[in-house]
Amino acid sequence: VTPPRGRRPTGGADTRGAILVAARELFAENGFERTTMRAVAARADVDPALIHHYFENKDGLLDAAIDLPIDPQAVLGALEVDRELAGTEIVRRVLGVWEDSPAVRDRMIAMLRTGLSHEHAAALVRDVLGRTLLAGLGELVEPDRRELRAALIGSHLGGLMMARYVLRVPGVASATTDDLVASVGPVVQHYLTGTLTDQVPPRG
Amino acid sequence: VTPPRGRRPTGGADTRGAILVAARELFAENGFERTTMRAVAARADVDPALIHHYFENKDGLLDAAIDLPIDPQAVLGALEVDRELAGTEIVRRVLGVWEDSPAVRDRMIAMLRTGLSHEHAAALVRDVLGRTLLAGLGELVEPDRRELRAALIGSHLGGLMMARYVLRVPGVASATTDDLVASVGPVVQHYLTGTLTDQVPPRG
């Protein structure tokens, strides 16, 4: 068969970029799960084999499309701590990245801010957060209600990042990282391994 | 003395609006604490007495300037529960407002989103959150580290609101309100009255 008129027969200099543009559009329109590699290829007007060539698989395409500033598994993957103590270590590591790498932090803030203000970007951020956070947490999170647990951790840490570095709310903007690790660590632990179904907490 | 040329001598139809515009500008430029009623009057080109007439005091002016969609004290003020059980009740009430009053929720989201994307609005949101949340929590929050406790509660609930209604992150978007109350309630309780200084949580 003859390839469609105008299809790029080989990978030119702009092919990778064209694939990314198409992927971002389709992820935004249909979500990650419902977007096929074939649809991205058709939208970008390239041979599907080129997507595999540049991005290996759909996960690689998503990572490149979202340009994730950091790999959660690199931050969380090698936690050599007791599962019952992981909450504190997670908060320590995440805060460490934010404090020591302002450029990474700024890109995380930019990604979150874009997701919050543009409907089409919300789907991308949602997919990335959902997938990478769960993957990063891995075995640390209780199998029961994994999705809820990961989402509560993510929304708490995301809210904390925005409150500390963007809104600069006094209590959290001026707190030391040790203060925040000690305060938020037990909460992340609760979401990781605590019982989420008790209706009312025991009296403290 | 002769009033400055052009000063509005009495409250015309646009006087209240002119005061609000001036107040928003000055709150954004200098923050709430460093903005005086006199400065607002000068910027709006009105007699300071008119600010008192329309807004009573600086707090009233801030409330009107920010157009706060809900009074935290109305939500939290009449909590007739044991202080040790307040966390769950707070989450239940806040979620109740979000679920039952989409218009209020949308305005809260809009306020937070504006604060996150516009530097000049961040100061306003910061002041409002800091002041009203602390006032709303009142006696429910432990005196030690009140500011940190309130900020952690606020950033967690704000992050939850954005994750559930804007990003629609699966785990929290699909959760029932009971699920969220049961999961997040103990955390708010921890921030209200728990010990925030222990370095490592006890093993669960």
mmCIF file of C-alpha atoms in Angstrom:
data_model
loop_
_atom_site.group_PDB
_atom_site.id
_atom_site.type_symbol
_atom_site.label_atom_id
_atom_site.label_comp_id
_atom_site.label_asym_id
_atom_site.label_seq_id
_atom_site.Cartn_x
_atom_site.Cartn_y
_atom_site.Cartn_z
ATOM 1 C CA VAL A 1 0.000 0.000 0.000
ATOM 2 C CA THR A 2 1.045 3.563 -0.530
ATOM 3 C CA PRO A 3 1.624 5.536 2.672
ATOM 4 C CA PRO A 4 -0.813 8.421 3.118
ATOM 5 C CA ARG A 5 0.229 11.554 1.319
ATOM 6 C CA GLY A 6 2.355 13.775 3.550
ATOM 7 C CA ARG A 7 3.292 11.084 6.063
ATOM 8 C CA ARG A 8 6.883 11.501 7.170
ATOM 9 C CA PRO A 9 8.611 8.370 5.855
ATOM 10 C CA THR A 10 11.618 8.600 8.193
ATOM 11 C CA GLY A 11 12.474 10.331 11.433
ATOM 12 C CA GLY A 12 13.414 13.897 10.572
ATOM 13 C CA ALA A 13 14.614 16.483 13.033
ATOM 14 C CA ASP A 14 11.075 17.512 13.962
ATOM 15 C CA THR A 15 9.580 14.047 14.166
ATOM 16 C CA ARG A 16 10.195 13.575 17.882
ATOM 17 C CA GLY A 17 8.672 16.976 18.592
ATOM 18 C CA ALA A 18 5.662 16.265 16.378
ATOM 19 C CA ILE A 19 5.030 13.027 18.266
ATOM 20 C CA LEU A 20 5.168 14.853 21.607
ATOM 21 C CA VAL A 21 2.751 17.537 20.427
ATOM 22 C CA ALA A 22 0.317 14.887 19.229
ATOM 23 C CA ALA A 23 0.689 12.885 22.435
ATOM 24 C CA ARG A 24 0.013 15.912 24.642
ATOM 25 C CA GLU A 25 -3.083 16.751 22.619
ATOM 26 C CA LEU A 26 -4.478 13.232 22.748
ATOM 27 C CA PHE A 27 -3.639 12.655 26.418
ATOM 28 C CA ALA A 28 -5.434 15.901 27.178
ATOM 29 C CA GLU A 29 -8.427 15.060 25.002
ATOM 30 C CA ASN A 30 -8.884 11.406 25.910
ATOM 31 C CA GLY A 31 -6.737 10.723 28.939
ATOM 32 C CA PHE A 32 -3.710 8.476 29.049
ATOM 33 C CA GLU A 33 -5.493 5.143 29.228
ATOM 34 C CA ARG A 34 -7.673 5.704 26.195
ATOM 35 C CA THR A 35 -4.887 7.049 24.004
ATOM 36 C CA THR A 36 -3.269 4.453 21.767
ATOM 37 C CA MET A 37 0.202 4.615 20.256
ATOM 38 C CA ARG A 38 -1.477 4.183 16.896
ATOM 39 C CA ALA A 39 -3.658 7.254 17.451
ATOM 40 C CA VAL A 40 -0.625 9.319 18.403
ATOM 41 C CA ALA A 41 1.166 8.170 15.275
ATOM 42 C CA ALA A 42 -1.835 9.070 13.129
ATOM 43 C CA ARG A 43 -2.166 12.497 14.724
ATOM 44 C CA ALA A 44 1.553 13.178 14.310
ATOM 45 C CA ASP A 45 1.441 11.757 10.808
ATOM 46 C CA VAL A 46 4.360 9.404 11.409
ATOM 47 C CA ASP A 47 4.921 5.688 11.268
ATOM 48 C CA PRO A 48 4.044 4.040 14.638
ATOM 49 C CA ALA A 49 7.478 2.376 14.633
ATOM 50 C CA LEU A 50 9.042 5.800 15.124
ATOM 51 C CA ILE A 51 7.243 6.232 18.447
ATOM 52 C CA HIS A 52 8.805 3.004 19.650
ATOM 53 C CA HIS A 53 12.124 4.188 18.290
ATOM 54 C CA TYR A 54 12.054 7.462 20.197
ATOM 55 C CA PHE A 55 10.082 6.577 23.349
ATOM 56 C CA GLU A 56 10.094 2.774 23.604
ATOM 57 C CA ASN A 57 6.539 2.509 24.956
ATOM 58 C CA LYS A 58 3.538 4.527 26.058
ATOM 59 C CA ASP A 59 4.964 5.110 29.540
ATOM 60 C CA GLY A 60 8.098 6.576 28.012
ATOM 61 C CA LEU A 61 5.948 8.742 25.778
ATOM 62 C CA LEU A 62 3.987 10.040 28.757
ATOM 63 C CA ASP A 63 7.147 10.806 30.716
ATOM 64 C CA ALA A 64 8.519 12.771 27.791
ATOM 65 C CA ALA A 65 5.188 14.499 27.118
ATOM 66 C CA ILE A 66 4.825 15.673 30.683
ATOM 67 C CA ASP A 67 8.537 16.380 31.053
ATOM 68 C CA LEU A 68 8.358 15.232 34.658
ATOM 69 C CA PRO A 69 10.991 17.126 36.638
ATOM 70 C CA ILE A 70 11.858 14.172 38.793
ATOM 71 C CA ASP A 71 11.314 10.447 38.927
ATOM 72 C CA PRO A 72 9.374 9.573 42.090
ATOM 73 C CA GLN A 73 11.027 6.176 42.130
ATOM 74 C CA ALA A 74 14.430 7.828 42.272
ATOM 75 C CA VAL A 75 13.273 9.717 45.356
ATOM 76 C CA LEU A 76 11.298 6.959 47.016
ATOM 77 C CA GLY A 77 12.507 3.757 45.429
ATOM 78 C CA ALA A 78 15.523 2.969 47.533
ATOM 79 C CA LEU A 79 14.009 3.554 50.939
ATOM 80 C CA GLU A 80 15.976 1.208 53.145
ATOM 81 C CA VAL A 81 13.769 1.714 56.149
ATOM 82 C CA ASP A 82 11.242 -0.251 58.089
ATOM 83 C CA ARG A 83 7.879 0.078 56.366
ATOM 84 C CA GLU A 84 6.437 1.419 59.597
ATOM 85 C CA LEU A 85 8.947 4.278 59.554
ATOM 86 C CA ALA A 86 8.691 5.085 55.850
ATOM 87 C CA GLY A 87 6.349 8.065 56.308
ATOM 88 C CA THR A 88 8.950 10.203 58.003
ATOM 89 C CA GLU A 89 11.640 9.217 55.524
ATOM 90 C CA ILE A 90 9.404 10.026 52.565
ATOM 91 C CA VAL A 91 8.698 13.513 53.882
ATOM 92 C CA ARG A 92 12.390 14.012 54.611
ATOM 93 C CA ARG A 93 13.380 13.059 51.075
ATOM 94 C CA VAL A 94 10.668 15.050 49.324
ATOM 95 C CA LEU A 95 11.473 18.148 51.379
ATOM 96 C CA GLY A 96 15.148 17.553 50.670
ATOM 97 C CA VAL A 97 14.490 17.762 46.940
ATOM 98 C CA TRP A 98 12.413 20.916 47.317
ATOM 99 C CA GLU A 99 14.949 22.651 49.551
ATOM 100 C CA ASP A 100 18.105 21.580 47.734
ATOM 101 C CA SER A 101 16.891 21.761 44.136
ATOM 102 C CA PRO A 102 14.893 24.940 43.581
ATOM 103 C CA ALA A 103 14.888 24.331 39.836
ATOM 104 C CA VAL A 104 13.216 20.942 40.250
ATOM 105 C CA ARG A 105 10.811 22.394 42.788
ATOM 106 C CA ASP A 106 9.892 25.240 40.452
ATOM 107 C CA ARG A 107 9.123 22.818 37.660
ATOM 108 C CA MET A 108 6.959 20.732 39.986
ATOM 109 C CA ILE A 109 5.117 23.870 41.027
ATOM 110 C CA ALA A 110 4.707 24.905 37.395
ATOM 111 C CA MET A 111 3.295 21.501 36.488
ATOM 112 C CA LEU A 112 0.832 21.527 39.371
ATOM 113 C CA ARG A 113 -0.178 25.123 38.729
ATOM 114 C CA THR A 114 -0.813 24.395 35.068
ATOM 115 C CA GLY A 115 -2.934 21.400 35.987
ATOM 116 C CA LEU A 116 -4.966 23.528 38.364
ATOM 117 C CA SER A 117 -5.650 26.347 35.940
ATOM 118 C CA HIS A 118 -6.060 24.572 32.611
ATOM 119 C CA GLU A 119 -8.634 21.881 32.257
ATOM 120 C CA HIS A 120 -6.739 20.118 29.486
ATOM 121 C CA ALA A 121 -3.599 19.954 31.602
ATOM 122 C CA ALA A 122 -5.470 18.588 34.607
ATOM 123 C CA ALA A 123 -5.848 15.207 32.912
ATOM 124 C CA LEU A 124 -2.118 14.961 32.315
ATOM 125 C CA VAL A 125 -1.195 15.933 35.842
ATOM 126 C CA ARG A 126 -3.805 13.549 37.201
ATOM 127 C CA ASP A 127 -2.417 10.641 35.198
ATOM 128 C CA VAL A 128 1.162 11.416 36.100
ATOM 129 C CA LEU A 129 0.468 11.877 39.778
ATOM 130 C CA GLY A 130 -1.700 8.796 39.941
ATOM 131 C CA ARG A 131 0.711 6.545 38.124
ATOM 132 C CA THR A 132 4.113 7.736 39.232
ATOM 133 C CA LEU A 133 3.213 8.253 42.847
ATOM 134 C CA LEU A 134 1.755 4.775 43.149
ATOM 135 C CA ALA A 135 4.761 3.314 41.367
ATOM 136 C CA GLY A 136 7.129 5.305 43.566
ATOM 137 C CA LEU A 137 5.435 4.222 46.759
ATOM 138 C CA GLY A 138 5.485 0.613 45.622
ATOM 139 C CA GLU A 139 5.496 -1.860 48.488
ATOM 140 C CA LEU A 140 5.503 0.859 51.104
ATOM 141 C CA VAL A 141 1.784 1.431 50.732
ATOM 142 C CA GLU A 142 -0.790 -0.967 52.141
ATOM 143 C CA PRO A 143 -2.517 -2.958 49.367
ATOM 144 C CA ASP A 144 -5.948 -2.098 50.742
ATOM 145 C CA ARG A 145 -7.093 1.231 49.223
ATOM 146 C CA ARG A 146 -3.795 1.935 47.542
ATOM 147 C CA GLU A 147 -5.277 4.535 45.246
ATOM 148 C CA LEU A 148 -6.898 6.509 48.050
ATOM 149 C CA ARG A 149 -3.769 6.309 50.187
ATOM 150 C CA ALA A 150 -1.486 7.522 47.412
ATOM 151 C CA ALA A 151 -3.888 10.312 46.475
ATOM 152 C CA LEU A 152 -4.113 11.540 50.072
ATOM 153 C CA ILE A 153 -0.321 11.577 50.375
ATOM 154 C CA GLY A 154 0.031 13.341 47.056
ATOM 155 C CA SER A 155 -2.592 15.949 47.770
ATOM 156 C CA HIS A 156 -1.150 16.670 51.201
ATOM 157 C CA LEU A 157 2.402 17.061 49.913
ATOM 158 C CA GLY A 158 1.199 19.076 46.919
ATOM 159 C CA GLY A 159 -0.787 21.383 49.188
ATOM 160 C CA LEU A 160 2.219 21.725 51.461
ATOM 161 C CA MET A 161 4.468 22.651 48.545
ATOM 162 C CA MET A 162 2.049 25.315 47.383
ATOM 163 C CA ALA A 163 1.525 26.697 50.903
ATOM 164 C CA ARG A 164 5.239 26.809 51.699
ATOM 165 C CA TYR A 165 6.753 28.066 48.451
ATOM 166 C CA VAL A 166 3.965 29.807 46.529
ATOM 167 C CA LEU A 167 1.506 31.257 49.037
ATOM 168 C CA ARG A 168 4.193 31.330 51.734
ATOM 169 C CA VAL A 169 1.664 30.794 54.521
ATOM 170 C CA PRO A 170 3.553 31.830 57.685
ATOM 171 C CA GLY A 171 3.263 28.634 59.728
ATOM 172 C CA VAL A 172 4.657 26.387 57.010
ATOM 173 C CA ALA A 173 6.822 28.898 55.161
ATOM 174 C CA SER A 174 8.905 29.665 58.230
ATOM 175 C CA ALA A 175 8.990 26.134 59.644
ATOM 176 C CA THR A 176 12.291 24.266 59.505
ATOM 177 C CA THR A 177 12.434 21.126 57.438
ATOM 178 C CA ASP A 178 12.888 19.172 60.681
ATOM 179 C CA ASP A 179 9.650 20.667 61.998
ATOM 180 C CA LEU A 180 7.812 19.627 58.862
ATOM 181 C CA VAL A 181 9.341 16.159 58.787
ATOM 182 C CA ALA A 182 8.347 15.603 62.403
ATOM 183 C CA SER A 183 4.829 16.989 61.877
ATOM 184 C CA VAL A 184 3.902 15.549 58.505
ATOM 185 C CA GLY A 185 5.867 12.275 58.668
ATOM 186 C CA PRO A 186 3.398 10.527 61.010
ATOM 187 C CA VAL A 187 0.549 11.648 58.770
ATOM 188 C CA VAL A 188 2.128 10.149 55.677
ATOM 189 C CA GLN A 189 2.703 7.009 57.744
ATOM 190 C CA HIS A 190 -0.998 6.985 58.659
ATOM 191 C CA TYR A 191 -1.925 7.172 54.986
ATOM 192 C CA LEU A 192 0.625 4.495 54.047
ATOM 193 C CA THR A 193 -0.212 1.811 56.568
ATOM 194 C CA GLY A 194 -2.830 3.091 59.003
ATOM 195 C CA THR A 195 -6.412 1.967 59.227
ATOM 196 C CA LEU A 196 -8.481 4.217 56.997
ATOM 197 C CA THR A 197 -11.906 2.903 57.817
ATOM 198 C CA ASP A 198 -12.444 3.659 61.496
ATOM 199 C CA GLN A 199 -15.218 6.169 61.627
ATOM 200 C CA VAL A 200 -14.050 8.144 64.623
ATOM 201 C CA PRO A 201 -10.516 8.290 66.004
ATOM 202 C CA PRO A 202 -9.857 6.986 69.501
ATOM 203 C CA ARG A 203 -9.599 9.683 72.135
ATOM 204 C CA GLY A 204 -6.053 11.010 72.250
ATOM 205 C CA VAL B 1 -7.927 72.878 55.577
ATOM 206 C CA THR B 2 -9.232 72.429 52.083
ATOM 207 C CA PRO B 3 -9.658 68.806 51.012
ATOM 208 C CA PRO B 4 -7.376 67.822 48.111
ATOM 209 C CA ARG B 5 -8.750 68.686 44.720
ATOM 210 C CA GLY B 6 -10.827 65.867 43.307
ATOM 211 C CA ARG B 7 -11.408 64.109 46.628
ATOM 212 C CA ARG B 8 -14.898 62.722 46.768
ATOM 213 C CA PRO B 9 -16.589 64.713 49.529
ATOM 214 C CA THR B 10 -19.424 62.246 50.138
ATOM 215 C CA GLY B 11 -20.156 58.620 49.424
ATOM 216 C CA GLY B 12 -21.221 58.427 45.810
ATOM 217 C CA ALA B 13 -22.354 55.273 44.092
ATOM 218 C CA ASP B 14 -18.801 54.340 43.155
ATOM 219 C CA THR B 15 -17.161 55.219 46.446
ATOM 220 C CA ARG B 16 -17.463 51.788 47.985
ATOM 221 C CA GLY B 17 -16.055 50.218 44.830
ATOM 222 C CA ALA B 18 -13.178 52.717 44.691
ATOM 223 C CA ILE B 19 -12.253 51.853 48.275
ATOM 224 C CA LEU B 20 -12.239 48.135 47.463
ATOM 225 C CA VAL B 21 -10.048 48.639 44.415
ATOM 226 C CA ALA B 22 -7.590 50.693 46.454
ATOM 227 C CA ALA B 23 -7.621 48.169 49.279
ATOM 228 C CA ARG B 24 -6.947 45.235 46.964
ATOM 229 C CA GLU B 25 -4.049 47.102 45.374
ATOM 230 C CA LEU B 26 -2.474 48.047 48.680
ATOM 231 C CA PHE B 27 -3.017 44.656 50.325
ATOM 232 C CA ALA B 28 -1.333 43.110 47.307
ATOM 233 C CA GLU B 29 1.542 45.599 47.286
ATOM 234 C CA ASN B 30 2.248 45.794 51.007
ATOM 235 C CA GLY B 31 0.368 42.971 52.658
ATOM 236 C CA PHE B 32 -2.525 43.329 55.037
ATOM 237 C CA GLU B 33 -0.582 44.208 58.185
ATOM 238 C CA ARG B 34 1.351 47.070 56.637
ATOM 239 C CA THR B 35 -1.649 48.626 54.924
ATOM 240 C CA THR B 36 -3.300 51.433 56.875
ATOM 241 C CA MET B 37 -6.870 52.624 56.546
ATOM 242 C CA ARG B 38 -5.430 56.074 55.899
ATOM 243 C CA ALA B 39 -3.380 54.783 52.983
ATOM 244 C CA VAL B 40 -6.422 53.103 51.480
ATOM 245 C CA ALA B 41 -8.399 56.330 51.828
ATOM 246 C CA ALA B 42 -5.617 58.291 50.156
ATOM 247 C CA ARG B 43 -5.313 55.813 47.285
ATOM 248 C CA ALA B 44 -9.091 55.803 46.791
ATOM 249 C CA ASP B 45 -9.185 59.560 47.166
ATOM 250 C CA VAL B 46 -11.925 59.476 49.784
ATOM 251 C CA ASP B 47 -12.311 60.639 53.348
ATOM 252 C CA PRO B 48 -11.105 57.930 55.806
ATOM 253 C CA ALA B 49 -14.445 58.205 57.617
ATOM 254 C CA LEU B 50 -16.126 56.667 54.597
ATOM 255 C CA ILE B 51 -14.114 53.477 54.986
ATOM 256 C CA HIS B 52 -15.427 53.158 58.523
ATOM 257 C CA HIS B 53 -18.877 53.923 57.230
ATOM 258 C CA TYR B 54 -18.827 51.161 54.626
ATOM 259 C CA PHE B 55 -16.596 48.524 56.212
ATOM 260 C CA GLU B 56 -16.394 49.354 59.922
ATOM 261 C CA ASN B 57 -12.726 48.353 60.306
ATOM 262 C CA LYS B 58 -9.757 46.890 58.497
ATOM 263 C CA ASP B 59 -10.961 43.319 59.016
ATOM 264 C CA GLY B 60 -14.261 44.194 57.395
ATOM 265 C CA LEU B 61 -12.402 45.827 54.552
ATOM 266 C CA LEU B 62 -10.294 42.715 54.011
ATOM 267 C CA ASP B 63 -13.335 40.453 54.036
ATOM 268 C CA ALA B 64 -15.014 42.630 51.424
ATOM 269 C CA ALA B 65 -11.834 42.971 49.357
ATOM 270 C CA ILE B 66 -11.272 39.241 49.201
ATOM 271 C CA ASP B 67 -14.972 38.497 48.874
ATOM 272 C CA LEU B 68 -14.509 35.398 50.987
ATOM 273 C CA PRO B 69 -17.120 32.865 49.917
ATOM 274 C CA ILE B 70 -17.663 31.564 53.402
ATOM 275 C CA ASP B 71 -16.937 32.528 56.967
ATOM 276 C CA PRO B 72 -14.762 29.829 58.553
ATOM 277 C CA GLN B 73 -16.229 30.681 61.918
ATOM 278 C CA ALA B 74 -19.688 29.896 60.609
ATOM 279 C CA VAL B 75 -18.420 26.464 59.577
ATOM 280 C CA LEU B 76 -16.199 25.751 62.543
ATOM 281 C CA GLY B 77 -17.333 28.084 65.270
ATOM 282 C CA ALA B 78 -20.169 26.144 66.795
ATOM 283 C CA LEU B 79 -18.454 22.795 67.069
ATOM 284 C CA GLU B 80 -20.157 21.246 70.048
ATOM 285 C CA VAL B 81 -17.795 18.338 70.265
ATOM 286 C CA ASP B 82 -15.057 17.155 72.518
ATOM 287 C CA ARG B 83 -11.842 18.897 71.510
ATOM 288 C CA GLU B 84 -10.246 15.496 71.023
ATOM 289 C CA LEU B 85 -12.886 14.605 68.438
ATOM 290 C CA ALA B 86 -12.926 17.930 66.606
ATOM 291 C CA GLY B 87 -10.701 16.778 63.725
ATOM 292 C CA THR B 88 -13.291 14.418 62.324
ATOM 293 C CA GLU B 89 -16.088 16.948 62.752
ATOM 294 C CA ILE B 90 -14.089 19.668 61.000
ATOM 295 C CA VAL B 91 -13.464 17.454 57.982
ATOM 296 C CA ARG B 92 -17.129 16.426 57.959
ATOM 297 C CA ARG B 93 -18.311 20.037 57.942
ATOM 298 C CA VAL B 94 -15.827 21.287 55.375
ATOM 299 C CA LEU B 95 -16.645 18.414 53.045
ATOM 300 C CA GLY B 96 -20.319 19.084 53.653
ATOM 301 C CA VAL B 97 -19.913 22.633 52.372
ATOM 302 C CA TRP B 98 -17.977 21.488 49.311
ATOM 303 C CA GLU B 99 -20.443 18.732 48.451
ATOM 304 C CA ASP B 100 -23.651 20.619 49.180
ATOM 305 C CA SER B 101 -22.703 24.083 47.921
ATOM 306 C CA PRO B 102 -20.908 23.821 44.588
ATOM 307 C CA ALA B 103 -21.114 27.589 44.129
ATOM 308 C CA VAL B 104 -19.270 28.222 47.373
ATOM 309 C CA ARG B 105 -16.766 25.510 46.537
ATOM 310 C CA ASP B 106 -16.138 26.986 43.099
ATOM 311 C CA ARG B 107 -15.437 30.390 44.581
ATOM 312 C CA MET B 108 -13.030 28.862 47.097
ATOM 313 C CA ILE B 109 -11.289 27.061 44.260
ATOM 314 C CA ALA B 110 -11.152 30.264 42.232
ATOM 315 C CA MET B 111 -9.644 32.168 45.155
ATOM 316 C CA LEU B 112 -7.005 29.516 45.779
ATOM 317 C CA ARG B 113 -6.217 29.167 42.090
ATOM 318 C CA THR B 114 -5.787 32.918 41.726
ATOM 319 C CA GLY B 115 -3.484 32.981 44.717
ATOM 320 C CA LEU B 116 -1.398 30.194 43.216
ATOM 321 C CA SER B 117 -1.015 31.742 39.790
ATOM 322 C CA HIS B 118 -0.736 35.458 40.515
ATOM 323 C CA GLU B 119 1.978 36.673 42.827
ATOM 324 C CA HIS B 120 -0.009 39.747 43.868
ATOM 325 C CA ALA B 121 -2.992 37.609 44.828
ATOM 326 C CA ALA B 122 -0.864 35.204 46.842
ATOM 327 C CA ALA B 123 -0.435 37.795 49.584
ATOM 328 C CA LEU B 124 -4.187 38.256 49.901
ATOM 329 C CA VAL B 125 -4.921 34.555 50.028
ATOM 330 C CA ARG B 126 -2.100 34.054 52.521
ATOM 331 C CA ASP B 127 -3.478 36.724 54.821
ATOM 332 C CA VAL B 128 -7.022 35.462 54.579
ATOM 333 C CA LEU B 129 -6.110 31.837 55.110
ATOM 334 C CA GLY B 130 -3.790 32.635 57.968
ATOM 335 C CA ARG B 131 -6.198 34.906 59.772
ATOM 336 C CA THR B 132 -9.567 33.362 59.196
ATOM 337 C CA LEU B 133 -8.483 29.789 59.624
ATOM 338 C CA LEU B 134 -6.820 30.532 62.958
ATOM 339 C CA ALA B 135 -9.866 32.502 64.067
ATOM 340 C CA GLY B 136 -12.179 29.733 62.927
ATOM 341 C CA LEU B 137 -10.227 27.042 64.720
ATOM 342 C CA GLY B 138 -10.192 29.141 67.869
ATOM 343 C CA GLU B 139 -9.877 27.101 71.031
ATOM 344 C CA LEU B 140 -9.845 23.822 69.143
ATOM 345 C CA VAL B 141 -6.197 24.197 68.265
ATOM 346 C CA GLU B 142 -3.420 23.639 70.763
ATOM 347 C CA PRO B 143 -1.773 26.948 71.803
ATOM 348 C CA ASP B 144 1.693 25.568 71.122
ATOM 349 C CA ARG B 145 2.578 26.128 67.414
ATOM 350 C CA ARG B 146 -0.861 27.379 66.516
ATOM 351 C CA GLU B 147 0.334 28.947 63.300
ATOM 352 C CA LEU B 148 2.039 25.782 62.064
ATOM 353 C CA ARG B 149 -0.930 23.626 63.052
ATOM 354 C CA ALA B 150 -3.449 25.834 61.267
ATOM 355 C CA ALA B 151 -1.255 26.077 58.181
ATOM 356 C CA LEU B 152 -0.860 22.300 57.985
ATOM 357 C CA ILE B 153 -4.617 21.818 58.288
ATOM 358 C CA GLY B 154 -5.287 24.497 55.698
ATOM 359 C CA SER B 155 -2.745 23.203 53.209
ATOM 360 C CA HIS B 156 -3.990 19.643 53.563
ATOM 361 C CA LEU B 157 -7.638 20.592 53.067
ATOM 362 C CA GLY B 158 -6.732 22.952 50.225
ATOM 363 C CA GLY B 159 -4.712 20.230 48.525
ATOM 364 C CA LEU B 160 -7.574 17.807 49.017
ATOM 365 C CA MET B 161 -10.060 20.228 47.480
ATOM 366 C CA MET B 162 -7.860 20.717 44.425
ATOM 367 C CA ALA B 163 -7.166 16.985 44.060
ATOM 368 C CA ARG B 164 -10.830 16.007 44.400
ATOM 369 C CA TYR B 165 -12.616 18.698 42.408
ATOM 370 C CA VAL B 166 -10.052 20.188 40.017
ATOM 371 C CA LEU B 167 -7.499 17.501 39.162
ATOM 372 C CA ARG B 168 -9.998 14.741 40.010
ATOM 373 C CA VAL B 169 -7.267 12.357 41.141
ATOM 374 C CA PRO B 170 -8.983 8.936 41.146
ATOM 375 C CA GLY B 171 -8.435 7.876 44.752
ATOM 376 C CA VAL B 172 -9.874 11.054 46.247
ATOM 377 C CA ALA B 173 -12.282 12.023 43.470
ATOM 378 C CA SER B 174 -14.191 8.757 43.723
ATOM 379 C CA ALA B 175 -14.022 8.379 47.509
ATOM 380 C CA THR B 176 -17.212 8.850 49.475
ATOM 381 C CA THR B 177 -17.329 11.716 51.928
ATOM 382 C CA ASP B 178 -17.473 9.138 54.730
ATOM 383 C CA ASP B 179 -14.235 7.612 53.450
ATOM 384 C CA LEU B 180 -12.559 10.999 53.449
ATOM 385 C CA VAL B 181 -13.908 11.973 56.852
ATOM 386 C CA ALA B 182 -12.670 8.705 58.316
ATOM 387 C CA SER B 183 -9.262 9.008 56.629
ATOM 388 C CA VAL B 184 -8.488 12.682 56.999
ATOM 389 C CA GLY B 185 -10.265 13.343 60.312
ATOM 390 C CA PRO B 186 -7.579 11.724 62.477
ATOM 391 C CA VAL B 187 -4.939 13.695 60.601
ATOM 392 C CA VAL B 188 -6.634 17.011 61.289
ATOM 393 C CA GLN B 189 -6.911 15.877 64.895
ATOM 394 C CA HIS B 190 -3.171 15.183 64.937
ATOM 395 C CA TYR B 191 -2.494 18.702 63.686
ATOM 396 C CA LEU B 192 -4.967 20.226 66.154
ATOM 397 C CA THR B 193 -3.826 18.598 69.365
ATOM 398 C CA GLY B 194 -1.119 16.023 68.648
ATOM 399 C CA THR B 195 2.535 16.302 69.536
ATOM 400 C CA LEU B 196 4.315 17.913 66.621
ATOM 401 C CA THR B 197 7.869 17.663 67.867
ATOM 402 C CA ASP B 198 8.627 13.952 68.129
ATOM 403 C CA GLN B 199 11.254 13.235 65.555
ATOM 404 C CA VAL B 200 10.144 9.745 64.613
ATOM 405 C CA PRO B 201 6.679 8.273 65.030
ATOM 406 C CA PRO B 202 6.246 5.268 67.291
ATOM 407 C CA ARG B 203 5.955 1.982 65.492
ATOM 408 C CA GLY B 204 2.342 1.354 64.477
#
